[in-house]
Amino acid sequence: MHLYNAWLPPPVAEESKREKLAFAGIVRSVKELYNPDDPESVYATLKWVSVLDL
């Protein structure tokens, strides 16, 4: 568990562990959708912009 999450109640801390897996899934999806040889493929990745705009 990350030090910043140490203060969280145990059930919430457990849920926060799933964030890493969820974010990795999003990154994997974007990589699968984007094809550097196809300029149109960037449009398929636009739905993830609001999630990745950190």
JSON list of C-alpha atoms in Angstrom, two decimals:
[
{"chain": "A", "resi": 1, "resn": "MET", "atom": "CA", "xyz": [0.00, 0.00, 0.00]},
{"chain": "A", "resi": 2, "resn": "HIS", "atom": "CA", "xyz": [1.23, 3.46, -0.82]},
{"chain": "A", "resi": 3, "resn": "LEU", "atom": "CA", "xyz": [2.18, 5.64, 2.16]},
{"chain": "A", "resi": 4, "resn": "TYR", "atom": "CA", "xyz": [-0.45, 8.22, 1.18]},
{"chain": "A", "resi": 5, "resn": "ASN", "atom": "CA", "xyz": [-3.16, 5.58, 1.56]},
{"chain": "A", "resi": 6, "resn": "ALA", "atom": "CA", "xyz": [-2.06, 4.40, 5.03]},
{"chain": "A", "resi": 7, "resn": "TRP", "atom": "CA", "xyz": [-4.67, 6.58, 6.77]},
{"chain": "A", "resi": 8, "resn": "LEU", "atom": "CA", "xyz": [-7.58, 5.04, 4.85]},
{"chain": "A", "resi": 9, "resn": "PRO", "atom": "CA", "xyz": [-9.96, 2.60, 6.55]},
{"chain": "A", "resi": 10, "resn": "PRO", "atom": "CA", "xyz": [-9.07, -1.01, 5.62]},
{"chain": "A", "resi": 11, "resn": "PRO", "atom": "CA", "xyz": [-12.00, -1.59, 3.20]},
{"chain": "A", "resi": 12, "resn": "VAL", "atom": "CA", "xyz": [-11.21, 1.61, 1.31]},
{"chain": "A", "resi": 13, "resn": "ALA", "atom": "CA", "xyz": [-7.49, 0.81, 1.25]},
{"chain": "A", "resi": 14, "resn": "GLU", "atom": "CA", "xyz": [-8.28, -2.59, -0.28]},
{"chain": "A", "resi": 15, "resn": "GLU", "atom": "CA", "xyz": [-10.38, -0.95, -3.00]},
{"chain": "A", "resi": 16, "resn": "SER", "atom": "CA", "xyz": [-7.57, 1.50, -3.79]},
{"chain": "A", "resi": 17, "resn": "LYS", "atom": "CA", "xyz": [-5.29, -1.43, -4.67]},
{"chain": "A", "resi": 18, "resn": "ARG", "atom": "CA", "xyz": [-7.52, -2.13, -7.67]},
{"chain": "A", "resi": 19, "resn": "GLU", "atom": "CA", "xyz": [-6.79, 1.33, -9.11]},
{"chain": "A", "resi": 20, "resn": "LYS", "atom": "CA", "xyz": [-3.39, 0.23, -10.38]},
{"chain": "A", "resi": 21, "resn": "LEU", "atom": "CA", "xyz": [-4.93, -2.68, -12.29]},
{"chain": "A", "resi": 22, "resn": "ALA", "atom": "CA", "xyz": [-7.74, -0.53, -13.65]},
{"chain": "A", "resi": 23, "resn": "PHE", "atom": "CA", "xyz": [-5.34, 2.13, -14.92]},
{"chain": "A", "resi": 24, "resn": "ALA", "atom": "CA", "xyz": [-3.12, -0.51, -16.50]},
{"chain": "A", "resi": 25, "resn": "GLY", "atom": "CA", "xyz": [-6.19, -1.83, -18.31]},
{"chain": "A", "resi": 26, "resn": "ILE", "atom": "CA", "xyz": [-6.96, 1.61, -19.71]},
{"chain": "A", "resi": 27, "resn": "VAL", "atom": "CA", "xyz": [-3.39, 2.06, -20.91]},
{"chain": "A", "resi": 28, "resn": "ARG", "atom": "CA", "xyz": [-3.52, -1.37, -22.54]},
{"chain": "A", "resi": 29, "resn": "SER", "atom": "CA", "xyz": [-6.78, -0.45, -24.30]},
{"chain": "A", "resi": 30, "resn": "VAL", "atom": "CA", "xyz": [-5.33, 2.77, -25.67]},
{"chain": "A", "resi": 31, "resn": "LYS", "atom": "CA", "xyz": [-2.25, 0.95, -26.93]},
{"chain": "A", "resi": 32, "resn": "GLU", "atom": "CA", "xyz": [-4.43, -1.63, -28.66]},
{"chain": "A", "resi": 33, "resn": "LEU", "atom": "CA", "xyz": [-6.62, 1.03, -30.29]},
{"chain": "A", "resi": 34, "resn": "TYR", "atom": "CA", "xyz": [-3.76, 3.20, -31.56]},
{"chain": "A", "resi": 35, "resn": "ASN", "atom": "CA", "xyz": [-1.96, 2.13, -34.71]},
{"chain": "A", "resi": 36, "resn": "PRO", "atom": "CA", "xyz": [0.88, 4.47, -35.76]},
{"chain": "A", "resi": 37, "resn": "ASP", "atom": "CA", "xyz": [0.40, 3.44, -39.40]},
{"chain": "A", "resi": 38, "resn": "ASP", "atom": "CA", "xyz": [-3.27, 4.50, -39.36]},
{"chain": "A", "resi": 39, "resn": "PRO", "atom": "CA", "xyz": [-3.85, 8.23, -38.75]},
{"chain": "A", "resi": 40, "resn": "GLU", "atom": "CA", "xyz": [-7.57, 7.56, -38.22]},
{"chain": "A", "resi": 41, "resn": "SER", "atom": "CA", "xyz": [-6.86, 5.33, -35.20]},
{"chain": "A", "resi": 42, "resn": "VAL", "atom": "CA", "xyz": [-6.27, 8.36, -32.97]},
{"chain": "A", "resi": 43, "resn": "TYR", "atom": "CA", "xyz": [-10.01, 9.01, -33.05]},
{"chain": "A", "resi": 44, "resn": "ALA", "atom": "CA", "xyz": [-10.66, 5.64, -31.41]},
{"chain": "A", "resi": 45, "resn": "THR", "atom": "CA", "xyz": [-8.51, 6.71, -28.46]},
{"chain": "A", "resi": 46, "resn": "LEU", "atom": "CA", "xyz": [-10.36, 9.99, -27.83]},
{"chain": "A", "resi": 47, "resn": "LYS", "atom": "CA", "xyz": [-12.84, 8.42, -25.42]},
{"chain": "A", "resi": 48, "resn": "TRP", "atom": "CA", "xyz": [-9.97, 7.90, -22.94]},
{"chain": "A", "resi": 49, "resn": "VAL", "atom": "CA", "xyz": [-8.73, 11.51, -22.93]},
{"chain": "A", "resi": 50, "resn": "SER", "atom": "CA", "xyz": [-10.82, 12.55, -19.93]},
{"chain": "A", "resi": 51, "resn": "VAL", "atom": "CA", "xyz": [-9.55, 9.55, -17.95]},
{"chain": "A", "resi": 52, "resn": "LEU", "atom": "CA", "xyz": [-5.90, 10.07, -18.85]},
{"chain": "A", "resi": 53, "resn": "ASP", "atom": "CA", "xyz": [-5.88, 13.86, -18.56]},
{"chain": "A", "resi": 54, "resn": "LEU", "atom": "CA", "xyz": [-4.09, 13.99, -15.24]}
]
